[in-house]
Short mmCIF file of C-alpha atoms and ligand atoms in Angstrom, two decimals:
data_model
loop_
_atom_site.label_atom_id
_atom_site.label_comp_id
_atom_site.label_asym_id
_atom_site.label_seq_id
_atom_site.Cartn_x
_atom_site.Cartn_y
_atom_site.Cartn_z
CA MET A 1 -32.57 79.61 61.40
CA THR A 2 -33.49 77.45 64.37
CA ASP A 3 -30.51 75.77 66.04
CA PHE A 4 -31.82 72.20 66.36
CA ALA A 5 -28.58 70.94 67.93
CA ALA A 6 -29.21 73.45 70.71
CA THR A 7 -32.82 72.38 71.19
CA LYS A 8 -31.85 68.70 71.21
CA ALA A 9 -29.36 69.39 74.00
CA MET A 10 -32.20 70.81 76.10
CA PHE A 11 -34.11 67.51 76.30
CA GLN A 12 -33.34 64.54 78.48
CA LEU A 13 -33.31 61.50 76.22
CA PRO A 14 -32.32 58.14 77.67
CA GLU A 15 -29.07 56.65 76.40
CA GLY A 16 -29.60 54.28 73.49
CA VAL A 17 -33.14 55.44 72.75
CA ILE A 18 -34.34 56.93 69.48
CA TYR A 19 -37.56 58.54 70.48
CA LEU A 20 -40.09 58.59 67.65
CA ASP A 21 -43.13 58.90 69.88
CA GLY A 22 -43.18 62.60 70.68
CA ASN A 23 -46.55 62.62 68.91
CA SER A 24 -47.95 60.76 71.96
CA LEU A 25 -45.83 62.14 74.79
CA GLY A 26 -42.99 64.61 74.30
CA PRO A 27 -39.74 64.09 76.25
CA LEU A 28 -38.62 65.88 79.39
CA PRO A 29 -37.04 69.33 79.07
CA LYS A 30 -33.86 69.14 81.17
CA ALA A 31 -34.76 72.38 82.94
CA ALA A 32 -38.11 71.07 84.18
CA PRO A 33 -37.16 69.04 87.29
CA ALA A 34 -35.25 71.91 88.94
CA ARG A 35 -37.87 74.44 87.98
CA ILE A 36 -40.70 72.30 89.32
CA ALA A 37 -38.71 71.65 92.51
CA GLN A 38 -38.20 75.39 92.87
CA MET A 39 -41.90 76.03 92.28
CA MET A 40 -42.81 73.48 94.90
CA THR A 41 -40.37 74.49 97.61
CA ALA A 42 -39.94 78.26 97.10
CA GLU A 43 -43.44 79.01 95.85
CA TRP A 44 -45.84 76.42 97.24
CA GLY A 45 -43.66 75.69 100.29
CA GLU A 46 -42.90 79.28 101.30
CA MET A 47 -45.67 81.36 99.80
CA LEU A 48 -48.54 78.96 100.43
CA ILE A 49 -51.85 80.56 99.39
CA THR A 50 -50.15 83.85 98.50
CA GLY A 51 -48.48 82.05 95.56
CA TRP A 52 -51.63 82.64 93.52
CA ASN A 53 -50.73 86.36 93.48
CA LYS A 54 -47.03 86.53 94.33
CA ALA A 55 -45.87 83.74 92.05
CA GLY A 56 -48.39 84.61 89.35
CA TRP A 57 -50.15 81.22 89.41
CA MET A 58 -53.55 82.76 88.67
CA ALA A 59 -52.31 84.52 85.53
CA GLN A 60 -50.30 81.51 84.34
CA PRO A 61 -53.02 79.88 82.18
CA MET A 62 -53.40 83.00 80.01
CA ARG A 63 -49.67 83.76 80.02
CA ILE A 64 -49.02 80.27 78.69
CA GLY A 65 -51.87 80.68 76.20
CA ASP A 66 -50.06 83.64 74.65
CA ARG A 67 -46.89 81.60 74.20
CA ILE A 68 -48.85 78.84 72.47
CA ALA A 69 -50.71 81.43 70.36
CA ARG A 70 -47.51 82.26 68.50
CA LEU A 71 -47.11 78.62 67.46
CA ILE A 72 -50.65 78.25 66.10
CA GLY A 73 -51.14 81.61 64.43
CA ALA A 74 -53.62 82.85 67.01
CA GLU A 75 -54.08 86.48 67.98
CA PRO A 76 -52.42 87.25 71.35
CA GLY A 77 -54.88 87.10 74.24
CA HIS A 78 -57.17 84.59 72.54
CA VAL A 79 -55.84 81.27 73.84
CA ALA A 80 -56.63 79.95 77.32
CA THR A 81 -55.09 76.85 78.89
CA GLY A 82 -56.44 74.33 81.37
CA ASP A 83 -58.33 71.06 81.75
CA THR A 84 -57.86 68.22 79.27
CA LEU A 85 -58.36 68.23 75.54
CA SER A 86 -61.54 66.15 75.78
CA ILE A 87 -63.04 68.83 78.04
CA LYS A 88 -61.94 71.60 75.70
CA VAL A 89 -63.52 69.73 72.76
CA TYR A 90 -66.77 69.66 74.73
CA GLN A 91 -66.63 73.37 75.46
CA ALA A 92 -65.74 74.39 71.92
CA LEU A 93 -68.36 72.12 70.38
CA ALA A 94 -71.16 73.12 72.74
CA SER A 95 -70.27 76.76 72.32
CA ALA A 96 -70.13 76.50 68.53
CA LEU A 97 -73.50 74.69 68.39
CA ALA A 98 -75.08 77.44 70.47
CA MET A 99 -73.86 79.97 67.90
CA ASN A 100 -75.77 78.18 65.16
CA PRO A 101 -79.07 77.37 66.89
CA GLU A 102 -81.16 76.72 63.76
CA ARG A 103 -79.02 73.72 62.73
CA ARG A 104 -78.59 70.27 64.25
CA VAL A 105 -75.73 68.43 62.52
CA ILE A 106 -72.12 68.12 63.71
CA LEU A 107 -69.82 66.94 60.91
CA SER A 108 -66.68 64.94 61.67
CA ASP A 109 -64.65 62.20 60.02
CA ASN A 110 -63.70 58.64 60.86
CA GLY A 111 -60.03 59.57 61.06
CA ASN A 112 -60.80 61.67 64.12
CA PHE A 113 -59.58 60.58 67.52
CA PRO A 114 -62.30 58.59 69.32
CA SER A 115 -62.46 60.91 72.32
CA ASP A 116 -63.62 63.79 70.11
CA LEU A 117 -66.34 61.57 68.65
CA TYR A 118 -67.34 60.25 72.08
CA ILE A 119 -67.62 63.79 73.42
CA ALA A 120 -69.83 64.74 70.47
CA GLN A 121 -71.97 61.62 71.00
CA GLY A 122 -72.43 62.47 74.69
CA LEU A 123 -73.28 66.05 73.89
CA THR A 124 -75.86 65.24 71.19
CA GLN A 125 -77.47 62.72 73.52
CA MET A 126 -77.69 65.27 76.28
CA LEU A 127 -79.03 68.01 74.01
CA GLY A 128 -81.64 65.75 72.38
CA GLN A 129 -83.82 67.89 70.09
CA GLY A 130 -82.64 66.14 66.95
CA TYR A 131 -78.93 66.89 67.35
CA GLU A 132 -76.85 64.48 65.33
CA LEU A 133 -73.19 63.59 64.79
CA ARG A 134 -72.45 62.76 61.15
CA VAL A 135 -69.17 60.91 60.54
CA VAL A 136 -67.82 60.61 57.01
CA ALA A 137 -64.51 59.49 55.50
CA PRO A 138 -61.75 62.12 55.61
CA GLU A 139 -61.83 62.45 51.82
CA GLU A 140 -65.57 63.19 51.96
CA VAL A 141 -65.46 66.03 54.46
CA GLU A 142 -65.31 68.86 51.98
CA ALA A 143 -68.29 67.65 49.93
CA SER A 144 -70.25 66.96 53.13
CA ILE A 145 -70.10 70.55 54.36
CA THR A 146 -73.61 71.59 53.37
CA GLU A 147 -76.22 74.01 54.63
CA GLU A 148 -77.39 71.35 57.07
CA ILE A 149 -74.15 71.48 59.03
CA ALA A 150 -74.11 73.49 62.25
CA VAL A 151 -70.51 72.76 63.21
CA THR A 152 -67.56 70.99 61.61
CA MET A 153 -65.43 69.23 64.23
CA ILE A 154 -62.27 68.17 62.47
CA THR A 155 -58.85 67.13 63.72
CA GLU A 156 -56.43 68.72 61.28
CA VAL A 157 -53.88 65.88 61.31
CA ASP A 158 -55.14 62.29 61.47
CA TYR A 159 -53.66 60.62 64.55
CA ARG A 160 -53.12 57.29 62.79
CA THR A 161 -52.04 58.13 59.27
CA GLY A 162 -50.80 61.70 59.58
CA ARG A 163 -53.18 62.75 56.78
CA LYS A 164 -53.61 66.52 56.97
CA HIS A 165 -56.77 68.42 56.12
CA ASP A 166 -56.63 71.80 54.39
CA MET A 167 -57.74 74.04 57.24
CA ALA A 168 -58.06 77.22 55.18
CA ALA A 169 -60.11 75.57 52.42
CA LEU A 170 -62.46 73.65 54.74
CA THR A 171 -62.98 76.69 56.94
CA ALA A 172 -63.81 78.82 53.89
CA LYS A 173 -66.26 76.17 52.68
CA ALA A 174 -67.88 75.97 56.12
CA HIS A 175 -68.29 79.72 56.31
CA ALA A 176 -69.72 79.85 52.79
CA VAL A 177 -72.60 77.60 53.92
CA GLY A 178 -73.01 79.17 57.36
CA ALA A 179 -71.28 76.48 59.46
CA VAL A 180 -69.01 77.13 62.44
CA THR A 181 -65.63 75.38 62.64
CA VAL A 182 -63.97 73.59 65.55
CA TRP A 183 -60.40 72.53 64.77
CA ASP A 184 -58.53 70.02 66.89
CA LEU A 185 -54.80 70.71 66.77
CA ALA A 186 -53.66 67.73 68.88
CA HIS A 187 -51.26 66.58 66.15
CA SER A 188 -50.65 70.03 64.69
CA ALA A 189 -49.48 72.29 67.52
CA GLY A 190 -45.68 72.12 67.48
CA ALA A 191 -45.76 69.73 64.50
CA VAL A 192 -46.81 71.87 61.55
CA PRO A 193 -47.25 75.62 61.08
CA VAL A 194 -50.85 76.58 61.87
CA ASP A 195 -52.45 79.88 60.93
CA LEU A 196 -55.73 80.09 62.83
CA ALA A 197 -56.17 83.81 62.24
CA GLY A 198 -55.30 83.55 58.56
CA ALA A 199 -57.70 80.63 58.05
CA LYS A 200 -60.42 82.53 59.97
CA ALA A 201 -60.95 79.48 62.18
CA ASP A 202 -63.75 79.94 64.72
CA PHE A 203 -62.66 77.63 67.53
CA ALA A 204 -59.56 75.51 68.04
CA VAL A 205 -58.39 73.18 70.78
CA GLY A 206 -55.32 71.07 71.39
CA CYS A 207 -53.14 69.36 73.93
CA THR A 208 -49.66 70.22 75.14
CA TYR A 209 -48.21 66.85 76.15
CA LYS A 210 -47.65 65.64 72.57
CA TYR A 211 -45.45 67.74 70.27
CA LEU A 212 -45.32 70.66 72.72
CA ASN A 213 -43.55 68.52 75.37
CA GLY A 214 -45.46 69.81 78.40
CA GLY A 215 -45.35 66.46 80.23
CA PRO A 216 -47.94 63.75 80.99
CA GLY A 217 -51.21 65.40 81.98
CA ALA A 218 -50.13 68.89 80.86
CA PRO A 219 -53.15 71.16 80.30
CA ALA A 220 -55.03 71.61 77.05
CA PHE A 221 -55.62 74.88 75.22
CA ILE A 222 -58.60 76.51 73.57
CA TYR A 223 -58.80 79.32 71.03
CA VAL A 224 -61.88 81.39 70.27
CA ALA A 225 -61.67 83.82 67.36
CA PRO A 226 -61.67 87.43 68.56
CA ARG A 227 -64.91 88.11 66.65
CA HIS A 228 -66.71 85.44 68.71
CA ALA A 229 -64.90 85.69 72.03
CA GLY A 230 -67.33 88.17 73.55
CA ARG A 231 -70.44 86.09 72.81
CA ALA A 232 -69.32 82.44 72.78
CA LEU A 233 -70.60 80.80 75.95
CA PRO A 234 -68.22 78.42 77.74
CA ALA A 235 -70.74 75.58 78.31
CA LEU A 236 -68.79 74.64 81.44
CA SER A 237 -69.37 77.82 83.40
CA GLY A 238 -66.94 77.47 86.28
CA TRP A 239 -65.89 80.16 88.69
CA LEU A 240 -62.55 80.94 87.05
CA GLY A 241 -64.36 81.78 83.82
CA HIS A 242 -66.55 84.25 85.71
CA ALA A 243 -66.01 87.97 85.11
CA ALA A 244 -65.02 88.46 88.76
CA PRO A 245 -64.34 85.12 90.48
CA PHE A 246 -63.43 86.70 93.77
CA ASP A 247 -66.69 88.63 94.03
CA PHE A 248 -68.25 85.22 94.73
CA ASP A 249 -71.49 86.29 93.03
CA LEU A 250 -74.27 83.73 93.15
CA ASP A 251 -74.95 84.18 89.46
CA TYR A 252 -72.61 83.39 86.59
CA ARG A 253 -71.42 86.25 84.46
CA ALA A 254 -69.04 85.25 81.65
CA GLY A 255 -65.54 86.70 81.86
CA ALA A 256 -63.88 88.75 79.15
CA GLY A 257 -63.00 87.01 75.90
CA VAL A 258 -61.50 83.54 75.88
CA GLU A 259 -60.70 83.73 79.59
CA ARG A 260 -64.32 82.68 80.14
CA MET A 261 -63.29 79.24 78.83
CA ARG A 262 -61.30 78.70 82.02
CA VAL A 263 -63.22 76.40 84.33
CA GLY A 264 -61.61 75.71 87.68
CA THR A 265 -58.32 75.82 89.57
CA PRO A 266 -55.35 75.41 87.21
CA PRO A 267 -52.81 72.58 87.67
CA VAL A 268 -49.86 74.79 88.61
CA ILE A 269 -47.20 72.08 88.83
CA GLN A 270 -48.11 70.80 85.40
CA MET A 271 -48.33 74.34 83.99
CA THR A 272 -44.82 74.94 85.29
CA SER A 273 -43.42 71.97 83.41
CA LEU A 274 -45.18 73.23 80.28
CA GLU A 275 -43.52 76.63 80.74
CA CYS A 276 -40.11 74.92 80.67
CA ALA A 277 -41.03 73.33 77.34
CA LEU A 278 -42.22 76.68 76.00
CA ASP A 279 -38.82 78.20 76.86
CA ILE A 280 -37.42 75.83 74.23
CA TRP A 281 -40.22 76.68 71.79
CA ASP A 282 -39.28 80.36 72.12
CA MET A 283 -36.03 79.45 70.27
CA VAL A 284 -37.90 77.79 67.43
CA ASP A 285 -39.36 78.93 64.12
CA MET A 286 -42.25 76.71 62.98
CA ALA A 287 -41.25 77.05 59.31
CA ASP A 288 -37.86 75.51 60.19
CA VAL A 289 -39.60 72.72 62.13
CA ARG A 290 -41.78 71.96 59.13
CA ALA A 291 -38.91 71.90 56.63
CA LYS A 292 -36.78 69.63 58.79
CA ALA A 293 -39.67 67.34 59.77
CA ILE A 294 -40.44 66.78 56.10
CA ALA A 295 -36.79 66.03 55.34
CA LEU A 296 -36.58 63.52 58.22
CA SER A 297 -39.88 61.91 57.21
CA GLU A 298 -38.81 61.52 53.59
CA GLN A 299 -35.51 60.02 54.73
CA PHE A 300 -37.39 57.53 56.90
CA ILE A 301 -39.89 56.54 54.19
CA ALA A 302 -37.16 56.05 51.59
CA GLY A 303 -34.98 54.01 53.96
CA VAL A 304 -37.78 51.79 55.24
CA GLU A 305 -39.33 51.16 51.83
CA ALA A 306 -35.96 50.21 50.38
CA ALA A 307 -35.24 47.75 53.17
CA CYS A 308 -38.67 46.40 54.16
CA PRO A 309 -40.92 45.54 51.19
CA MET A 310 -43.47 43.86 53.48
CA LEU A 311 -44.47 47.20 55.02
CA GLU A 312 -47.16 49.33 53.45
CA LEU A 313 -47.02 53.10 53.83
CA ALA A 314 -50.23 54.22 55.55
CA SER A 315 -49.40 57.92 55.45
CA PRO A 316 -49.92 60.14 52.41
CA ARG A 317 -46.90 60.05 50.14
CA ASP A 318 -47.24 63.75 49.40
CA ALA A 319 -45.56 65.63 52.27
CA SER A 320 -47.74 68.68 51.77
CA VAL A 321 -50.85 66.78 52.92
CA ARG A 322 -49.14 65.01 55.79
CA GLY A 323 -48.44 66.06 59.37
CA SER A 324 -45.29 65.11 61.22
CA GLN A 325 -45.78 61.38 61.62
CA ILE A 326 -45.20 58.42 59.37
CA SER A 327 -47.18 55.21 59.68
CA PHE A 328 -46.72 51.82 58.15
CA ARG A 329 -49.24 49.00 58.07
CA PHE A 330 -48.11 45.56 59.10
CA GLU A 331 -50.29 42.64 60.13
CA HIS A 332 -48.09 41.91 63.15
CA GLY A 333 -47.56 45.59 63.88
CA TYR A 334 -48.00 45.31 67.63
CA ALA A 335 -45.31 42.64 68.02
CA ALA A 336 -43.02 44.42 65.58
CA MET A 337 -43.35 47.65 67.55
CA GLN A 338 -42.51 45.81 70.78
CA ALA A 339 -39.42 44.38 69.10
CA LEU A 340 -38.39 47.87 67.98
CA ILE A 341 -38.94 49.32 71.43
CA ALA A 342 -36.83 46.52 72.93
CA ARG A 343 -34.03 47.69 70.62
CA GLY A 344 -34.40 51.37 71.55
CA VAL A 345 -36.56 52.60 68.68
CA VAL A 346 -39.67 53.93 70.35
CA GLY A 347 -42.76 54.46 68.23
CA ASP A 348 -46.25 53.23 68.96
CA PHE A 349 -48.98 50.99 67.66
CA ARG A 350 -52.52 51.96 66.77
CA ALA A 351 -55.03 49.20 66.18
CA PRO A 352 -55.61 47.34 64.00
CA ASP A 353 -52.27 47.34 62.16
CA ILE A 354 -50.60 50.77 62.27
CA MET A 355 -46.98 51.26 63.33
CA ARG A 356 -46.61 54.97 63.96
CA PHE A 357 -43.50 57.13 64.20
CA GLY A 358 -43.33 60.84 65.00
CA PHE A 359 -40.63 63.10 63.55
CA THR A 360 -39.84 65.98 65.80
CA PRO A 361 -36.78 68.00 64.73
CA LEU A 362 -36.43 69.53 68.19
CA TYR A 363 -34.63 66.37 69.28
CA ILE A 364 -34.49 63.97 66.28
CA ASP A 365 -31.79 64.34 63.65
CA GLU A 366 -30.66 62.57 60.45
CA ALA A 367 -28.36 60.16 62.32
CA ASP A 368 -31.29 59.06 64.49
CA VAL A 369 -33.36 58.34 61.39
CA ASP A 370 -30.57 56.28 59.81
CA ALA A 371 -30.15 54.27 62.99
CA ALA A 372 -33.91 53.73 63.30
CA VAL A 373 -34.15 52.53 59.69
CA ALA A 374 -31.31 50.04 60.24
CA ILE A 375 -32.97 48.58 63.34
CA TYR A 376 -36.40 48.48 61.67
CA ALA A 377 -34.87 46.58 58.71
CA GLU A 378 -33.29 44.05 61.07
CA VAL A 379 -36.52 43.51 63.02
CA MET A 380 -38.51 42.97 59.83
CA ASN A 381 -36.08 40.98 57.72
CA ASP A 382 -34.93 38.68 60.52
CA ARG A 383 -38.52 38.34 61.84
CA LEU A 384 -37.28 39.41 65.28
CA TRP A 385 -40.88 40.34 66.13
CA ASP A 386 -41.99 36.70 65.94
CA ARG A 387 -41.55 35.91 69.62
CA ASP A 388 -44.21 35.35 72.29
CA GLU A 389 -42.76 38.04 74.55
CA TYR A 390 -43.69 40.73 71.97
CA LYS A 391 -47.24 39.54 71.46
CA THR A 392 -48.83 40.20 74.85
CA ARG A 393 -50.65 43.53 74.76
CA ASN A 394 -50.07 46.16 77.41
CA ALA A 395 -52.91 48.45 78.52
CA VAL A 396 -51.30 51.43 76.79
CA THR A 397 -50.14 50.63 73.26
C1 PLP B 401 -54.50 62.92 72.03
C2 PLP B 401 -55.85 63.35 71.58
C3 PLP B 401 -56.90 63.53 72.51
C4 PLP B 401 -56.70 63.20 73.96
O1 PLP B 401 -57.55 63.94 74.79
P1 PLP B 401 -57.21 64.07 76.34
O2 PLP B 401 -58.45 64.64 76.93
O3 PLP B 401 -56.03 64.98 76.45
O4 PLP B 401 -56.88 62.73 76.85
C5 PLP B 401 -58.11 64.02 72.04
N1 PLP B 401 -58.30 64.30 70.74
C6 PLP B 401 -57.32 64.12 69.82
C7 PLP B 401 -57.57 64.46 68.39
C8 PLP B 401 -56.07 63.62 70.21
O5 PLP B 401 -55.11 63.40 69.31
#
């Protein structure tokens, strides 16, 4: 059994704050500042360029990939880290399309995060030749996987509503009609158990600054199924994905397996903060995370619905088809979220009317949920949101 009191003690959480926004940016592992300071002074400061070998910086992206692999059901050695998620979406999508050259259609849904759709739009425009992005409603994805589809590009858990696709079923359907799958795990990794190998997923990508708590700007990850890893081309063929970067060949030769998906110099400081977060994840069983996240979510829904009849649940009511976040619709959601944040309950707002809360058992417990419900009820029933100061939009919502 995972000791969630122990994991909670390993995060720095400001006094008086109930942090329900780990789905956007996870909190700081207490060990990270000292470890990063040590990396900077003892490694960067003393070792200088030799740190790439002596401190293991060059191997860090694959080492970290293996630690993430355990959390997403990937085979060891088949996850690489680096770059941002948008870049990894591009690589996975371009690579998957190249594996299915007779077809032209990318299938996605309108619950996907815009960056994934923008990346697909940019790629189809660049490729020309009749390539097309087809966007359907989440409920229509399964029926839309036809023999026309080259690649399905689906985010498993909807960033706004928490609606969760059935990865195994959609992957099986895609394979039955000859389509290749790209799964985005941005709201899955560290939130719900994922079984990439079991689902026979082809490609998967995700970020590490949300549920995995790697810190703002922490690197993304990419998975390529072992059966494809030797032939999938990286699309962004940078020197660190070359078979022998330090031969400085003039011609690109793809490296072994998923390591070819590396592009350029890794962000070592940021990777180091992610390693501190993964030390905590090493203490955690994803099945325990799932069970407790569902319990906390149910507690939140029941409490809020009992106290705030004006809110409409935007997330699926059935926990089995929901990720680890709960969203409510409210016309004045932005102002209401600002009022909550002012009272220490930190969630976020997603246009046009979604108030979103993430439930992360690593540092949220039942008492936090009770306290959050009480404050939410006060904000709603006393119309505390109805003040000008809560209505001016910040750049980041
Ligand atoms: C958070 C998120 C992103 C963000 O991409 P970055 O390149 O890391 O900014 C992309 N896709 C999905 C599905 C996300 O949830």
